[in-house]
Amino acid sequence: MEGSTSASGAAMSDMEAMMKELGLKEDDLVDIVVEDGDIPEEAARWMAIARVHIDRSYSQYWFFRQMRVAWDLAQEVKFRPLEDNLYTLQFSCLGDWE
C-alpha cells in the first residue's frame, strides 16, 4: 500500500514538473481531473503535453498527420485532445520521445 502511494506521488510530481517546464498553471487545466488510479506508472512513461499557438481554426487530423511526418517517428504516437489547442502525446519508445 505504501508503494502505491509513493508511485502515485511520483507520477503527480512528474506531471507538476512537466507543467512547470511548459509554463502551464493549474488554471490552464481546470477541466482535467486526474485520479490516483487513472495514471498507470508505465503509461505515463513517455508522455508530453503540447499546445498549439494559432488563432485560426485547423484540422486536428491534418495537424496530427503532419506532426508525425515532421518528427519522422520510429513508432506510433497517440494524440489525445485535452481542450482547444492542448493535447497529450504518448510515445511508444524513448527515442521518439526525446
PDB file of C-alpha atoms in Angstrom:
ATOM      1  CA  MET A   1       0.000   0.000   0.000  1.00  0.00           C
ATOM      2  CA  GLU A   2       2.823   2.345   0.829  1.00  0.00           C
ATOM      3  CA  GLY A   3       4.465   1.655  -2.567  1.00  0.00           C
ATOM      4  CA  SER A   4       1.314   2.640  -4.471  1.00  0.00           C
ATOM      5  CA  THR A   5       1.128   5.913  -2.564  1.00  0.00           C
ATOM      6  CA  SER A   6       4.727   6.778  -3.392  1.00  0.00           C
ATOM      7  CA  ALA A   7       4.232   5.734  -7.037  1.00  0.00           C
ATOM      8  CA  SER A   8       1.182   7.988  -7.416  1.00  0.00           C
ATOM      9  CA  GLY A   9       3.072  10.796  -5.663  1.00  0.00           C
ATOM     10  CA  ALA A  10       5.974  10.366  -8.084  1.00  0.00           C
ATOM     11  CA  ALA A  11       3.577  10.424 -11.056  1.00  0.00           C
ATOM     12  CA  MET A  12       1.971  13.625  -9.774  1.00  0.00           C
ATOM     13  CA  SER A  13       5.344  15.281  -9.154  1.00  0.00           C
ATOM     14  CA  ASP A  14       6.429  14.299 -12.684  1.00  0.00           C
ATOM     15  CA  MET A  15       3.241  15.857 -14.051  1.00  0.00           C
ATOM     16  CA  GLU A  16       3.785  19.003 -11.982  1.00  0.00           C
ATOM     17  CA  ALA A  17       7.377  19.231 -13.239  1.00  0.00           C
ATOM     18  CA  MET A  18       6.183  18.881 -16.854  1.00  0.00           C
ATOM     19  CA  MET A  19       3.549  21.569 -16.341  1.00  0.00           C
ATOM     20  CA  LYS A  20       6.123  23.923 -14.824  1.00  0.00           C
ATOM     21  CA  GLU A  21       8.548  23.343 -17.705  1.00  0.00           C
ATOM     22  CA  LEU A  22       5.798  24.076 -20.250  1.00  0.00           C
ATOM     23  CA  GLY A  23       4.653  27.173 -18.375  1.00  0.00           C
ATOM     24  CA  LEU A  24       1.229  25.674 -17.617  1.00  0.00           C
ATOM     25  CA  LYS A  25      -0.591  26.511 -14.413  1.00  0.00           C
ATOM     26  CA  GLU A  26      -3.414  24.740 -12.596  1.00  0.00           C
ATOM     27  CA  ASP A  27      -5.853  27.295 -14.038  1.00  0.00           C
ATOM     28  CA  ASP A  28      -4.975  26.113 -17.564  1.00  0.00           C
ATOM     29  CA  LEU A  29      -6.145  22.605 -16.703  1.00  0.00           C
ATOM     30  CA  VAL A  30      -9.346  23.357 -14.777  1.00  0.00           C
ATOM     31  CA  ASP A  31     -11.396  20.781 -16.733  1.00  0.00           C
ATOM     32  CA  ILE A  32      -8.856  17.978 -16.321  1.00  0.00           C
ATOM     33  CA  VAL A  33      -9.316  15.591 -13.419  1.00  0.00           C
ATOM     34  CA  VAL A  34      -6.605  13.034 -12.664  1.00  0.00           C
ATOM     35  CA  GLU A  35      -7.433  10.353 -10.136  1.00  0.00           C
ATOM     36  CA  ASP A  36      -4.708   8.326  -8.429  1.00  0.00           C
ATOM     37  CA  GLY A  37      -5.784   5.137 -10.216  1.00  0.00           C
ATOM     38  CA  ASP A  38      -6.101   6.754 -13.657  1.00  0.00           C
ATOM     39  CA  ILE A  39      -2.385   7.020 -14.411  1.00  0.00           C
ATOM     40  CA  PRO A  40      -0.616   3.684 -14.613  1.00  0.00           C
ATOM     41  CA  GLU A  41       3.107   4.092 -13.957  1.00  0.00           C
ATOM     42  CA  GLU A  42       4.156   2.638 -17.326  1.00  0.00           C
ATOM     43  CA  ALA A  43       1.552   4.565 -19.344  1.00  0.00           C
ATOM     44  CA  ALA A  44       2.981   7.926 -18.298  1.00  0.00           C
ATOM     45  CA  ARG A  45       6.500   6.912 -19.164  1.00  0.00           C
ATOM     46  CA  TRP A  46       6.969   8.737 -22.473  1.00  0.00           C
ATOM     47  CA  MET A  47       4.269  11.385 -22.444  1.00  0.00           C
ATOM     48  CA  ALA A  48       4.313  15.048 -23.335  1.00  0.00           C
ATOM     49  CA  ILE A  49       1.857  17.929 -23.283  1.00  0.00           C
ATOM     50  CA  ALA A  50       1.633  20.048 -26.430  1.00  0.00           C
ATOM     51  CA  ARG A  51      -0.066  23.376 -27.005  1.00  0.00           C
ATOM     52  CA  VAL A  52      -0.780  24.738 -30.497  1.00  0.00           C
ATOM     53  CA  HIS A  53      -0.414  28.517 -30.703  1.00  0.00           C
ATOM     54  CA  ILE A  54      -2.617  29.561 -33.611  1.00  0.00           C
ATOM     55  CA  ASP A  55      -5.587  31.911 -33.853  1.00  0.00           C
ATOM     56  CA  ARG A  56      -7.326  30.387 -36.862  1.00  0.00           C
ATOM     57  CA  SER A  57      -9.114  27.046 -36.996  1.00  0.00           C
ATOM     58  CA  TYR A  58      -7.275  23.943 -38.181  1.00  0.00           C
ATOM     59  CA  SER A  59      -7.976  20.274 -38.789  1.00  0.00           C
ATOM     60  CA  GLN A  60      -6.805  18.075 -35.933  1.00  0.00           C
ATOM     61  CA  TYR A  61      -6.445  15.160 -38.350  1.00  0.00           C
ATOM     62  CA  TRP A  62      -4.014  17.048 -40.582  1.00  0.00           C
ATOM     63  CA  PHE A  63      -2.191  18.520 -37.594  1.00  0.00           C
ATOM     64  CA  PHE A  64      -1.614  15.038 -36.138  1.00  0.00           C
ATOM     65  CA  ARG A  65      -0.594  13.652 -39.514  1.00  0.00           C
ATOM     66  CA  GLN A  66       1.837  16.492 -40.293  1.00  0.00           C
ATOM     67  CA  MET A  67       3.471  16.256 -36.866  1.00  0.00           C
ATOM     68  CA  ARG A  68       4.048  12.521 -37.321  1.00  0.00           C
ATOM     69  CA  VAL A  69       5.646  13.178 -40.725  1.00  0.00           C
ATOM     70  CA  ALA A  70       7.742  16.130 -39.498  1.00  0.00           C
ATOM     71  CA  TRP A  71       9.037  14.206 -36.476  1.00  0.00           C
ATOM     72  CA  ASP A  72       9.802  11.065 -38.567  1.00  0.00           C
ATOM     73  CA  LEU A  73       8.950   8.770 -35.657  1.00  0.00           C
ATOM     74  CA  ALA A  74      10.018   5.132 -35.497  1.00  0.00           C
ATOM     75  CA  GLN A  75       6.719   4.083 -33.873  1.00  0.00           C
ATOM     76  CA  GLU A  76       3.175   5.363 -33.476  1.00  0.00           C
ATOM     77  CA  VAL A  77       2.387   8.348 -31.247  1.00  0.00           C
ATOM     78  CA  LYS A  78      -1.069   8.755 -29.682  1.00  0.00           C
ATOM     79  CA  PHE A  79      -2.542  12.257 -29.634  1.00  0.00           C
ATOM     80  CA  ARG A  80      -5.353  12.950 -27.167  1.00  0.00           C
ATOM     81  CA  PRO A  81      -7.104  16.336 -27.113  1.00  0.00           C
ATOM     82  CA  LEU A  82      -7.489  17.841 -23.638  1.00  0.00           C
ATOM     83  CA  GLU A  83      -9.110  21.123 -24.659  1.00  0.00           C
ATOM     84  CA  ASP A  84      -8.833  23.624 -27.518  1.00  0.00           C
ATOM     85  CA  ASN A  85      -5.229  23.598 -28.767  1.00  0.00           C
ATOM     86  CA  LEU A  86      -3.957  21.451 -25.856  1.00  0.00           C
ATOM     87  CA  TYR A  87      -3.012  17.790 -26.334  1.00  0.00           C
ATOM     88  CA  THR A  88      -1.270  14.919 -24.605  1.00  0.00           C
ATOM     89  CA  LEU A  89       1.117  12.862 -26.685  1.00  0.00           C
ATOM     90  CA  GLN A  90       2.080   9.325 -25.738  1.00  0.00           C
ATOM     91  CA  PHE A  91       5.136   7.965 -27.487  1.00  0.00           C
ATOM     92  CA  SER A  92       5.916   4.265 -27.834  1.00  0.00           C
ATOM     93  CA  CYS A  93       9.663   4.449 -27.285  1.00  0.00           C
ATOM     94  CA  LEU A  94      12.275   6.643 -25.636  1.00  0.00           C
ATOM     95  CA  GLY A  95      13.955   7.601 -28.930  1.00  0.00           C
ATOM     96  CA  ASP A  96      10.753   9.136 -30.309  1.00  0.00           C
ATOM     97  CA  TRP A  97      10.036  10.959 -27.037  1.00  0.00           C
ATOM     98  CA  GLU A  98      13.497  12.569 -26.992  1.00  0.00           C
TER      99      GLU A  98
END
